């Protein structure tokens, strides 16, 4: 199944979760179940935004965006991070209010059943979404799946808290669980925002891919004839880029140089999925001036 199909499924699941969790809150009047329901609302907005962004990211390069639209996914992940932090603050406000004015819970058994049911649904969906996100290197889908997993843990904590309230009669466990939920949501939100920032600031490729590139270059390098330097890499959504110099003897024909470059490019692309390599040809004793350290200041 494709990334966009999963996001549509995730929107449907979010709607079902909101219905189930709102029902659970309405039955029990528990503030921690309310916090759980609130988080699903945010998930709905996040999944819709992610779907829009993935649709944009899939568009082919155009005159205004010749490198493609892959970075659009970073907006989705950052936006969702901000949203869930805002939701968490709302939950803390509701929980503090309930802490000061405790109220007895009702119909706990039925409410908890609804909550467990929606968590099971989200857990199964998140498992398949994460797998697809890794296959397609989709940040938007990964962000959405991670949020679903947060939902599942959140709900598990809330259910445990409410079971304890039922067993002990300690009403304050309910707002306490709600605040713990909120803290976890904030943590997840911060990590989503950080990943977005990394993407927007052209973070280098993952270490395993940089190693794969180094290995390929080592195979082609020759102590007296061929040298690679100025190797820099970056990620843009599912796309990966690497730039480098290939230094070779000044007497080589352009044809010979181009043939070697083509072999290096093909080896790099088969070593790292989704890689675009840009290799500049230079004689051994010449360095490109735009790479001089003073230009970086
Ligand atoms: Zn160089």
PDB file of C-alpha atoms and ligand atoms in Angstrom:
ATOM      1  CA  UNK A   1       0.000   0.000   0.000  1.00  0.00           C
ATOM      2  CA  UNK A   2       1.227   3.526  -0.774  1.00  0.00           C
ATOM      3  CA  UNK A   3       2.038   6.301   1.686  1.00  0.00           C
ATOM      4  CA  UNK A   4      -1.042   8.339   0.750  1.00  0.00           C
ATOM      5  CA  UNK A   5      -3.382   5.350   1.182  1.00  0.00           C
ATOM      6  CA  UNK A   6      -2.014   4.850   4.683  1.00  0.00           C
ATOM      7  CA  UNK A   7      -2.533   8.500   5.520  1.00  0.00           C
ATOM      8  CA  UNK A   8      -6.160   8.290   4.350  1.00  0.00           C
ATOM      9  CA  UNK A   9      -6.605   5.163   6.472  1.00  0.00           C
ATOM     10  CA  UNK A  10      -5.016   7.044   9.356  1.00  0.00           C
ATOM     11  CA  UNK A  11      -7.552   9.882   8.957  1.00  0.00           C
ATOM     12  CA  UNK A  12     -10.399   7.331   9.102  1.00  0.00           C
ATOM     13  CA  UNK A  13      -8.818   5.675  12.161  1.00  0.00           C
ATOM     14  CA  UNK A  14      -8.440   9.072  13.861  1.00  0.00           C
ATOM     15  CA  UNK A  15     -12.165   9.769  13.330  1.00  0.00           C
ATOM     16  CA  UNK A  16     -13.070   6.364  14.799  1.00  0.00           C
ATOM     17  CA  UNK A  17     -10.690   6.933  17.729  1.00  0.00           C
ATOM     18  CA  UNK A  18     -12.156  10.349  18.462  1.00  0.00           C
ATOM     19  CA  UNK A  19     -15.663   8.837  18.515  1.00  0.00           C
ATOM     20  CA  UNK A  20     -14.612   5.967  20.807  1.00  0.00           C
ATOM     21  CA  UNK A  21     -12.555   8.066  23.214  1.00  0.00           C
ATOM     22  CA  UNK A  22     -15.072  10.884  23.394  1.00  0.00           C
ATOM     23  CA  UNK A  23     -17.664   8.217  24.198  1.00  0.00           C
ATOM     24  CA  UNK A  24     -15.378   6.859  26.924  1.00  0.00           C
ATOM     25  CA  UNK A  25     -14.935  10.338  28.429  1.00  0.00           C
ATOM     26  CA  UNK A  26     -18.678  11.092  28.192  1.00  0.00           C
ATOM     27  CA  UNK A  27     -19.546   7.828  29.987  1.00  0.00           C
ATOM     28  CA  UNK A  28     -16.984   8.186  32.788  1.00  0.00           C
ATOM     29  CA  UNK A  29     -16.391  11.956  33.156  1.00  0.00           C
ATOM     30  CA  UNK A  30     -12.667  11.139  33.493  1.00  0.00           C
ATOM     31  CA  UNK A  31     -10.242  13.978  32.698  1.00  0.00           C
ATOM     32  CA  UNK A  32      -7.515  11.541  31.658  1.00  0.00           C
ATOM     33  CA  UNK A  33      -9.847   9.966  29.080  1.00  0.00           C
ATOM     34  CA  UNK A  34     -10.619  13.505  27.908  1.00  0.00           C
ATOM     35  CA  UNK A  35      -6.896  14.140  27.430  1.00  0.00           C
ATOM     36  CA  UNK A  36      -6.703  10.927  25.447  1.00  0.00           C
ATOM     37  CA  UNK A  37      -9.559  12.039  23.186  1.00  0.00           C
ATOM     38  CA  UNK A  38      -7.990  15.482  22.727  1.00  0.00           C
ATOM     39  CA  UNK A  39      -4.791  13.901  21.480  1.00  0.00           C
ATOM     40  CA  UNK A  40      -6.726  12.034  18.783  1.00  0.00           C
ATOM     41  CA  UNK A  41      -8.205  15.325  17.522  1.00  0.00           C
ATOM     42  CA  UNK A  42      -4.673  16.573  17.009  1.00  0.00           C
ATOM     43  CA  UNK A  43      -3.830  13.330  15.243  1.00  0.00           C
ATOM     44  CA  UNK A  44      -6.681  13.914  12.816  1.00  0.00           C
ATOM     45  CA  UNK A  45      -5.390  17.378  11.937  1.00  0.00           C
ATOM     46  CA  UNK A  46      -1.837  16.041  11.674  1.00  0.00           C
ATOM     47  CA  UNK A  47      -2.806  13.194   9.332  1.00  0.00           C
ATOM     48  CA  UNK A  48      -4.777  15.563   7.068  1.00  0.00           C
ATOM     49  CA  UNK A  49      -1.870  17.977   6.923  1.00  0.00           C
ATOM     50  CA  UNK A  50       0.574  15.120   6.247  1.00  0.00           C
ATOM     51  CA  UNK A  51      -1.591  13.903   3.362  1.00  0.00           C
ATOM     52  CA  UNK A  52      -1.564  17.354   1.778  1.00  0.00           C
ATOM     53  CA  UNK A  53       2.203  17.612   2.195  1.00  0.00           C
ATOM     54  CA  UNK A  54       2.892  14.149   0.749  1.00  0.00           C
ATOM     55  CA  UNK A  55       0.775  15.027  -2.262  1.00  0.00           C
ATOM     56  CA  UNK A  56       2.956  18.106  -2.771  1.00  0.00           C
ATOM     57  CA  UNK A  57       6.198  16.135  -2.182  1.00  0.00           C
ATOM     58  CA  UNK A  58       5.207  13.640  -4.901  1.00  0.00           C
ATOM     59  CA  UNK A  59       4.932  16.349  -7.552  1.00  0.00           C
ATOM     60  CA  UNK A  60       7.710  16.178 -10.179  1.00  0.00           C
ATOM     61  CA  UNK A  61      10.312  18.973 -10.300  1.00  0.00           C
ATOM     62  CA  UNK A  62       9.130  22.138 -12.080  1.00  0.00           C
ATOM     63  CA  UNK A  63      10.733  25.404 -13.251  1.00  0.00           C
ATOM     64  CA  UNK A  64      10.367  27.038  -9.837  1.00  0.00           C
ATOM     65  CA  UNK A  65      11.492  23.922  -7.882  1.00  0.00           C
ATOM     66  CA  UNK A  66      14.046  22.165 -10.126  1.00  0.00           C
ATOM     67  CA  UNK A  67      15.286  19.910  -7.279  1.00  0.00           C
ATOM     68  CA  UNK A  68      11.739  18.598  -6.607  1.00  0.00           C
ATOM     69  CA  UNK A  69       9.402  19.131  -3.652  1.00  0.00           C
ATOM     70  CA  UNK A  70      10.767  16.534  -1.234  1.00  0.00           C
ATOM     71  CA  UNK A  71      11.335  18.933   1.638  1.00  0.00           C
ATOM     72  CA  UNK A  72       7.585  19.602   1.874  1.00  0.00           C
ATOM     73  CA  UNK A  73       7.436  16.636   4.238  1.00  0.00           C
ATOM     74  CA  UNK A  74       9.422  18.519   6.876  1.00  0.00           C
ATOM     75  CA  UNK A  75       6.634  21.068   7.242  1.00  0.00           C
ATOM     76  CA  UNK A  76       4.213  18.271   8.091  1.00  0.00           C
ATOM     77  CA  UNK A  77       6.393  16.861  10.806  1.00  0.00           C
ATOM     78  CA  UNK A  78       7.153  20.277  12.331  1.00  0.00           C
ATOM     79  CA  UNK A  79       3.511  21.333  12.188  1.00  0.00           C
ATOM     80  CA  UNK A  80       2.376  18.161  13.912  1.00  0.00           C
ATOM     81  CA  UNK A  81       5.033  18.628  16.598  1.00  0.00           C
ATOM     82  CA  UNK A  82       3.776  22.135  17.384  1.00  0.00           C
ATOM     83  CA  UNK A  83       0.139  20.943  17.386  1.00  0.00           C
ATOM     84  CA  UNK A  84       0.654  18.150  19.866  1.00  0.00           C
ATOM     85  CA  UNK A  85       2.584  20.406  22.256  1.00  0.00           C
ATOM     86  CA  UNK A  86      -0.356  22.841  22.202  1.00  0.00           C
ATOM     87  CA  UNK A  87      -2.761  19.939  22.904  1.00  0.00           C
ATOM     88  CA  UNK A  88      -0.598  18.782  25.807  1.00  0.00           C
ATOM     89  CA  UNK A  89      -0.771  22.234  27.413  1.00  0.00           C
ATOM     90  CA  UNK A  90      -4.581  22.142  27.102  1.00  0.00           C
ATOM     91  CA  UNK A  91      -4.602  18.766  28.853  1.00  0.00           C
ATOM     92  CA  UNK A  92      -2.478  20.080  31.733  1.00  0.00           C
ATOM     93  CA  UNK A  93      -4.942  22.972  32.228  1.00  0.00           C
ATOM     94  CA  UNK A  94      -7.920  20.556  32.351  1.00  0.00           C
ATOM     95  CA  UNK A  95      -6.088  18.197  34.718  1.00  0.00           C
ATOM     96  CA  UNK A  96      -5.095  20.937  37.178  1.00  0.00           C
ATOM     97  CA  UNK A  97      -8.714  22.120  37.229  1.00  0.00           C
ATOM     98  CA  UNK A  98      -9.884  18.570  38.031  1.00  0.00           C
ATOM     99  CA  UNK A  99      -7.187  18.138  40.677  1.00  0.00           C
ATOM    100  CA  UNK A 100      -8.569  21.172  42.509  1.00  0.00           C
ATOM    101  CA  UNK A 101     -12.203  20.032  42.038  1.00  0.00           C
ATOM    102  CA  UNK A 102     -12.217  16.204  42.196  1.00  0.00           C
ATOM    103  CA  UNK A 103     -15.286  14.394  40.874  1.00  0.00           C
ATOM    104  CA  UNK A 104     -16.333  10.733  41.082  1.00  0.00           C
ATOM    105  CA  UNK A 105     -15.961   8.635  37.924  1.00  0.00           C
ATOM    106  CA  UNK A 106     -18.860   6.672  36.424  1.00  0.00           C
ATOM    107  CA  UNK A 107     -19.363   3.623  34.184  1.00  0.00           C
ATOM    108  CA  UNK A 108     -15.630   2.919  34.363  1.00  0.00           C
ATOM    109  CA  UNK A 109     -15.844  -0.602  32.853  1.00  0.00           C
ATOM    110  CA  UNK A 110     -17.600   0.471  29.672  1.00  0.00           C
ATOM    111  CA  UNK A 111     -15.413   3.565  29.246  1.00  0.00           C
ATOM    112  CA  UNK A 112     -12.234   1.528  29.584  1.00  0.00           C
ATOM    113  CA  UNK A 113     -13.508  -1.034  27.051  1.00  0.00           C
ATOM    114  CA  UNK A 114     -13.995   1.718  24.444  1.00  0.00           C
ATOM    115  CA  UNK A 115     -10.513   3.080  25.139  1.00  0.00           C
ATOM    116  CA  UNK A 116      -8.829  -0.325  24.834  1.00  0.00           C
ATOM    117  CA  UNK A 117     -10.727  -1.008  21.600  1.00  0.00           C
ATOM    118  CA  UNK A 118      -9.499   2.211  19.959  1.00  0.00           C
ATOM    119  CA  UNK A 119      -5.932   1.590  21.165  1.00  0.00           C
ATOM    120  CA  UNK A 120      -5.915  -1.860  19.567  1.00  0.00           C
ATOM    121  CA  UNK A 121      -7.056  -0.294  16.298  1.00  0.00           C
ATOM    122  CA  UNK A 122      -4.333   2.375  16.424  1.00  0.00           C
ATOM    123  CA  UNK A 123      -1.620  -0.087  17.417  1.00  0.00           C
ATOM    124  CA  UNK A 124      -2.211  -2.360  14.435  1.00  0.00           C
ATOM    125  CA  UNK A 125      -2.413   0.588  12.038  1.00  0.00           C
ATOM    126  CA  UNK A 126       0.783   2.177  13.431  1.00  0.00           C
ATOM    127  CA  UNK A 127       2.733  -1.066  12.977  1.00  0.00           C
ATOM    128  CA  UNK A 128       1.944  -1.229   9.257  1.00  0.00           C
ATOM    129  CA  UNK A 129       2.438   2.520   8.774  1.00  0.00           C
ATOM    130  CA  UNK A 130       5.925   2.454  10.339  1.00  0.00           C
ATOM    131  CA  UNK A 131       6.948  -0.405   8.083  1.00  0.00           C
ATOM    132  CA  UNK A 132       5.748   1.454   4.976  1.00  0.00           C
ATOM    133  CA  UNK A 133       7.346   4.715   6.177  1.00  0.00           C
ATOM    134  CA  UNK A 134      10.760   3.014   6.373  1.00  0.00           C
ATOM    135  CA  UNK A 135      10.356   1.451   2.923  1.00  0.00           C
ATOM    136  CA  UNK A 136       9.448   4.801   1.332  1.00  0.00           C
ATOM    137  CA  UNK A 137      11.595   7.026   3.635  1.00  0.00           C
ATOM    138  CA  UNK A 138       8.487   9.090   4.297  1.00  0.00           C
ATOM    139  CA  UNK A 139       8.878  11.530   7.201  1.00  0.00           C
ATOM    140  CA  UNK A 140       5.192  12.454   7.014  1.00  0.00           C
ATOM    141  CA  UNK A 141       4.049   8.864   7.406  1.00  0.00           C
ATOM    142  CA  UNK A 142       6.644   8.174  10.089  1.00  0.00           C
ATOM    143  CA  UNK A 143       5.521  11.239  12.049  1.00  0.00           C
ATOM    144  CA  UNK A 144       1.929  10.080  11.827  1.00  0.00           C
ATOM    145  CA  UNK A 145       2.757   6.498  12.859  1.00  0.00           C
ATOM    146  CA  UNK A 146       4.879   7.675  15.787  1.00  0.00           C
ATOM    147  CA  UNK A 147       1.998   9.788  16.944  1.00  0.00           C
ATOM    148  CA  UNK A 148      -0.316   6.767  16.780  1.00  0.00           C
ATOM    149  CA  UNK A 149       2.151   4.791  18.903  1.00  0.00           C
ATOM    150  CA  UNK A 150       2.187   7.656  21.420  1.00  0.00           C
ATOM    151  CA  UNK A 151      -1.604   7.386  21.460  1.00  0.00           C
ATOM    152  CA  UNK A 152      -1.412   3.697  22.295  1.00  0.00           C
ATOM    153  CA  UNK A 153       1.036   4.211  25.192  1.00  0.00           C
ATOM    154  CA  UNK A 154      -0.978   7.180  26.368  1.00  0.00           C
ATOM    155  CA  UNK A 155      -4.160   5.117  26.438  1.00  0.00           C
ATOM    156  CA  UNK A 156      -2.424   2.228  28.191  1.00  0.00           C
ATOM    157  CA  UNK A 157      -1.253   4.605  30.936  1.00  0.00           C
ATOM    158  CA  UNK A 158      -4.701   6.145  31.261  1.00  0.00           C
ATOM    159  CA  UNK A 159      -6.367   2.721  31.485  1.00  0.00           C
ATOM    160  CA  UNK A 160      -3.871   1.630  34.168  1.00  0.00           C
ATOM    161  CA  UNK A 161      -4.513   4.855  36.115  1.00  0.00           C
ATOM    162  CA  UNK A 162      -8.275   4.460  35.952  1.00  0.00           C
ATOM    163  CA  UNK A 163      -8.096   0.823  37.009  1.00  0.00           C
ATOM    164  CA  UNK A 164      -6.119   2.041  40.027  1.00  0.00           C
ATOM    165  CA  UNK A 165      -8.769   4.701  40.743  1.00  0.00           C
ATOM    166  CA  UNK A 166     -11.414   1.936  40.615  1.00  0.00           C
ATOM    167  CA  UNK A 167      -9.394  -0.253  42.983  1.00  0.00           C
ATOM    168  CA  UNK A 168      -8.304   2.414  45.505  1.00  0.00           C
ATOM    169  CA  UNK A 169     -10.889   5.189  45.195  1.00  0.00           C
ATOM    170  CA  UNK A 170      -8.044   7.768  44.860  1.00  0.00           C
ATOM    171  CA  UNK A 171      -9.650  10.365  42.579  1.00  0.00           C
ATOM    172  CA  UNK A 172      -6.408  12.352  42.162  1.00  0.00           C
ATOM    173  CA  UNK A 173      -4.906   9.510  40.125  1.00  0.00           C
ATOM    174  CA  UNK A 174      -7.100  10.599  37.220  1.00  0.00           C
ATOM    175  CA  UNK A 175      -5.657  14.137  36.785  1.00  0.00           C
ATOM    176  CA  UNK A 176      -2.198  12.784  37.598  1.00  0.00           C
ATOM    177  CA  UNK A 177      -2.465  10.300  34.719  1.00  0.00           C
ATOM    178  CA  UNK A 178      -3.687  13.110  32.469  1.00  0.00           C
ATOM    179  CA  UNK A 179      -0.605  15.221  33.279  1.00  0.00           C
ATOM    180  CA  UNK A 180       1.722  12.245  32.706  1.00  0.00           C
ATOM    181  CA  UNK A 181       0.064  11.779  29.314  1.00  0.00           C
ATOM    182  CA  UNK A 182       0.667  15.433  28.521  1.00  0.00           C
ATOM    183  CA  UNK A 183       4.359  15.180  29.452  1.00  0.00           C
ATOM    184  CA  UNK A 184       4.816  12.266  27.066  1.00  0.00           C
ATOM    185  CA  UNK A 185       3.032  14.158  24.293  1.00  0.00           C
ATOM    186  CA  UNK A 186       5.379  17.131  24.757  1.00  0.00           C
ATOM    187  CA  UNK A 187       8.421  14.848  24.488  1.00  0.00           C
ATOM    188  CA  UNK A 188       7.144  13.380  21.213  1.00  0.00           C
ATOM    189  CA  UNK A 189       6.341  16.867  19.881  1.00  0.00           C
ATOM    190  CA  UNK A 190       9.841  18.170  20.614  1.00  0.00           C
ATOM    191  CA  UNK A 191      11.412  15.213  18.812  1.00  0.00           C
ATOM    192  CA  UNK A 192       9.230  15.768  15.723  1.00  0.00           C
ATOM    193  CA  UNK A 193      10.198  19.449  15.600  1.00  0.00           C
ATOM    194  CA  UNK A 194      13.873  18.585  15.945  1.00  0.00           C
ATOM    195  CA  UNK A 195      13.686  16.142  13.014  1.00  0.00           C
ATOM    196  CA  UNK A 196      12.041  18.805  10.891  1.00  0.00           C
ATOM    197  CA  UNK A 197      14.740  21.290  11.740  1.00  0.00           C
ATOM    198  CA  UNK A 198      17.443  18.756  10.832  1.00  0.00           C
ATOM    199  CA  UNK A 199      15.802  18.232   7.444  1.00  0.00           C
ATOM    200  CA  UNK A 200      15.382  21.918   6.695  1.00  0.00           C
ATOM    201  CA  UNK A 201      19.034  22.532   7.603  1.00  0.00           C
ATOM    202  CA  UNK A 202      20.361  19.912   5.148  1.00  0.00           C
ATOM    203  CA  UNK A 203      21.531  17.298   7.631  1.00  0.00           C
ATOM    204  CA  UNK A 204      24.162  14.911   6.223  1.00  0.00           C
ATOM    205  CA  UNK A 205      23.196  11.380   5.187  1.00  0.00           C
ATOM    206  CA  UNK A 206      22.805   8.666   7.805  1.00  0.00           C
ATOM    207  CA  UNK A 207      26.195   7.219   8.974  1.00  0.00           C
ATOM    208  CA  UNK A 208      25.568   3.826   7.296  1.00  0.00           C
ATOM    209  CA  UNK A 209      24.996   5.540   3.944  1.00  0.00           C
ATOM    210  CA  UNK A 210      28.072   7.727   4.348  1.00  0.00           C
ATOM    211  CA  UNK A 211      30.063   4.572   5.011  1.00  0.00           C
ATOM    212  CA  UNK A 212      28.627   2.939   1.887  1.00  0.00           C
ATOM    213  CA  UNK A 213      29.668   5.992  -0.162  1.00  0.00           C
ATOM    214  CA  UNK A 214      33.188   5.960   1.330  1.00  0.00           C
ATOM    215  CA  UNK A 215      33.510   2.275   0.470  1.00  0.00           C
ATOM    216  CA  UNK A 216      32.504   2.843  -3.162  1.00  0.00           C
ATOM    217  CA  UNK A 217      34.959   5.744  -3.488  1.00  0.00           C
ATOM    218  CA  UNK A 218      37.758   3.687  -1.915  1.00  0.00           C
ATOM    219  CA  UNK A 219      37.219   1.035  -4.591  1.00  0.00           C
ATOM    220  CA  UNK A 220      37.648   3.578  -7.401  1.00  0.00           C
ATOM    221  CA  UNK A 221      40.460   5.620  -5.836  1.00  0.00           C
ATOM    222  CA  UNK A 222      44.048   5.077  -6.994  1.00  0.00           C
ATOM    223  CA  UNK A 223      47.084   6.325  -5.032  1.00  0.00           C
ATOM    224  CA  UNK A 224      48.694   8.157  -7.977  1.00  0.00           C
ATOM    225  CA  UNK A 225      45.827   8.667 -10.467  1.00  0.00           C
ATOM    226  CA  UNK A 226      42.354   9.007  -8.891  1.00  0.00           C
ATOM    227  CA  UNK A 227      41.447  10.981  -5.761  1.00  0.00           C
ATOM    228  CA  UNK A 228      38.048  11.971  -4.331  1.00  0.00           C
ATOM    229  CA  UNK A 229      37.624  14.954  -2.008  1.00  0.00           C
ATOM    230  CA  UNK A 230      35.117  17.613  -0.926  1.00  0.00           C
ATOM    231  CA  UNK A 231      32.542  14.873  -0.375  1.00  0.00           C
ATOM    232  CA  UNK A 232      29.412  16.454   1.150  1.00  0.00           C
ATOM    233  CA  UNK A 233      25.958  14.929   1.484  1.00  0.00           C
ATOM    234  CA  UNK A 234      22.466  16.036   2.450  1.00  0.00           C
ATOM    235  CA  UNK A 235      18.937  14.687   2.740  1.00  0.00           C
ATOM    236  CA  UNK A 236      15.719  16.156   1.376  1.00  0.00           C
ATOM    237  CA  UNK A 237      12.783  13.987   2.408  1.00  0.00           C
ATOM    238  CA  UNK A 238      13.107  10.642   0.616  1.00  0.00           C
ATOM    239  CA  UNK A 239      15.803  12.066  -1.713  1.00  0.00           C
ATOM    240  CA  UNK A 240      19.530  11.912  -0.916  1.00  0.00           C
ATOM    241  CA  UNK A 241      22.260  14.033  -2.470  1.00  0.00           C
ATOM    242  CA  UNK A 242      26.058  13.771  -2.519  1.00  0.00           C
ATOM    243  CA  UNK A 243      28.517  16.202  -4.145  1.00  0.00           C
ATOM    244  CA  UNK A 244      32.234  15.571  -4.636  1.00  0.00           C
ATOM    245  CA  UNK A 245      35.353  16.236  -6.667  1.00  0.00           C
ATOM    246  CA  UNK A 246      37.004  13.491  -8.699  1.00  0.00           C
ATOM    247  CA  UNK A 247      40.656  14.420  -9.346  1.00  0.00           C
ATOM    248  CA  UNK A 248      42.450  12.616 -12.194  1.00  0.00           C
ATOM    249  CA  UNK A 249      45.605  12.981 -14.351  1.00  0.00           C
ATOM    250  CA  UNK A 250      45.474  16.172 -16.466  1.00  0.00           C
ATOM    251  CA  UNK A 251      46.408  14.195 -19.595  1.00  0.00           C
ATOM    252  CA  UNK A 252      43.259  12.063 -19.586  1.00  0.00           C
ATOM    253  CA  UNK A 253      40.775  12.582 -22.423  1.00  0.00           C
ATOM    254  CA  UNK A 254      37.352  13.910 -21.495  1.00  0.00           C
ATOM    255  CA  UNK A 255      35.895  10.676 -22.845  1.00  0.00           C
ATOM    256  CA  UNK A 256      37.934   8.535 -20.456  1.00  0.00           C
ATOM    257  CA  UNK A 257      37.111  10.812 -17.511  1.00  0.00           C
ATOM    258  CA  UNK A 258      33.403  10.795 -18.300  1.00  0.00           C
ATOM    259  CA  UNK A 259      33.343   7.007 -18.560  1.00  0.00           C
ATOM    260  CA  UNK A 260      34.925   6.656 -15.115  1.00  0.00           C
ATOM    261  CA  UNK A 261      32.529   9.218 -13.642  1.00  0.00           C
ATOM    262  CA  UNK A 262      29.597   7.269 -15.032  1.00  0.00           C
ATOM    263  CA  UNK A 263      30.844   4.050 -13.380  1.00  0.00           C
ATOM    264  CA  UNK A 264      31.299   5.826 -10.039  1.00  0.00           C
ATOM    265  CA  UNK A 265      27.802   7.332 -10.261  1.00  0.00           C
ATOM    266  CA  UNK A 266      26.208   3.978 -10.966  1.00  0.00           C
ATOM    267  CA  UNK A 267      28.094   2.283  -8.139  1.00  0.00           C
ATOM    268  CA  UNK A 268      27.032   5.058  -5.722  1.00  0.00           C
ATOM    269  CA  UNK A 269      23.380   4.895  -6.761  1.00  0.00           C
ATOM    270  CA  UNK A 270      23.210   1.136  -6.290  1.00  0.00           C
ATOM    271  CA  UNK A 271      24.943   1.416  -2.883  1.00  0.00           C
ATOM    272  CA  UNK A 272      22.550   4.069  -1.484  1.00  0.00           C
ATOM    273  CA  UNK A 273      18.822   4.085  -2.349  1.00  0.00           C
ATOM    274  CA  UNK A 274      17.393   7.345  -3.739  1.00  0.00           C
ATOM    275  CA  UNK A 275      20.872   8.925  -4.119  1.00  0.00           C
ATOM    276  CA  UNK A 276      21.659  11.676  -6.635  1.00  0.00           C
ATOM    277  CA  UNK A 277      25.414  12.064  -7.088  1.00  0.00           C
ATOM    278  CA  UNK A 278      26.998  15.179  -8.556  1.00  0.00           C
ATOM    279  CA  UNK A 279      30.677  14.649  -9.417  1.00  0.00           C
ATOM    280  CA  UNK A 280      32.942  17.453 -10.531  1.00  0.00           C
ATOM    281  CA  UNK A 281      35.914  16.427 -12.726  1.00  0.00           C
ATOM    282  CA  UNK A 282      39.242  18.129 -11.940  1.00  0.00           C
ATOM    283  CA  UNK A 283      42.924  17.531 -12.785  1.00  0.00           C
ATOM    284  CA  UNK A 284      45.045  16.219  -9.898  1.00  0.00           C
ATOM    285  CA  UNK A 285      46.909  19.493  -9.291  1.00  0.00           C
ATOM    286  CA  UNK A 286      43.891  21.837  -9.516  1.00  0.00           C
ATOM    287  CA  UNK A 287      41.395  22.655  -6.767  1.00  0.00           C
ATOM    288  CA  UNK A 288      38.032  24.354  -7.343  1.00  0.00           C
ATOM    289  CA  UNK A 289      38.206  27.877  -5.900  1.00  0.00           C
ATOM    290  CA  UNK A 290      34.611  28.021  -4.709  1.00  0.00           C
ATOM    291  CA  UNK A 291      35.455  25.348  -2.147  1.00  0.00           C
ATOM    292  CA  UNK A 292      38.193  27.446  -0.548  1.00  0.00           C
ATOM    293  CA  UNK A 293      37.753  27.854   3.193  1.00  0.00           C
ATOM    294  CA  UNK A 294      37.489  31.651   2.886  1.00  0.00           C
ATOM    295  CA  UNK A 295      34.279  31.256   0.869  1.00  0.00           C
ATOM    296  CA  UNK A 296      32.654  29.515   3.809  1.00  0.00           C
ATOM    297  CA  UNK A 297      33.017  32.548   6.079  1.00  0.00           C
TER     298      UNK A 297
HETATM  299 ZN1  LIG B   1      38.984  18.750  -4.807  1.00  0.00          ZN
END
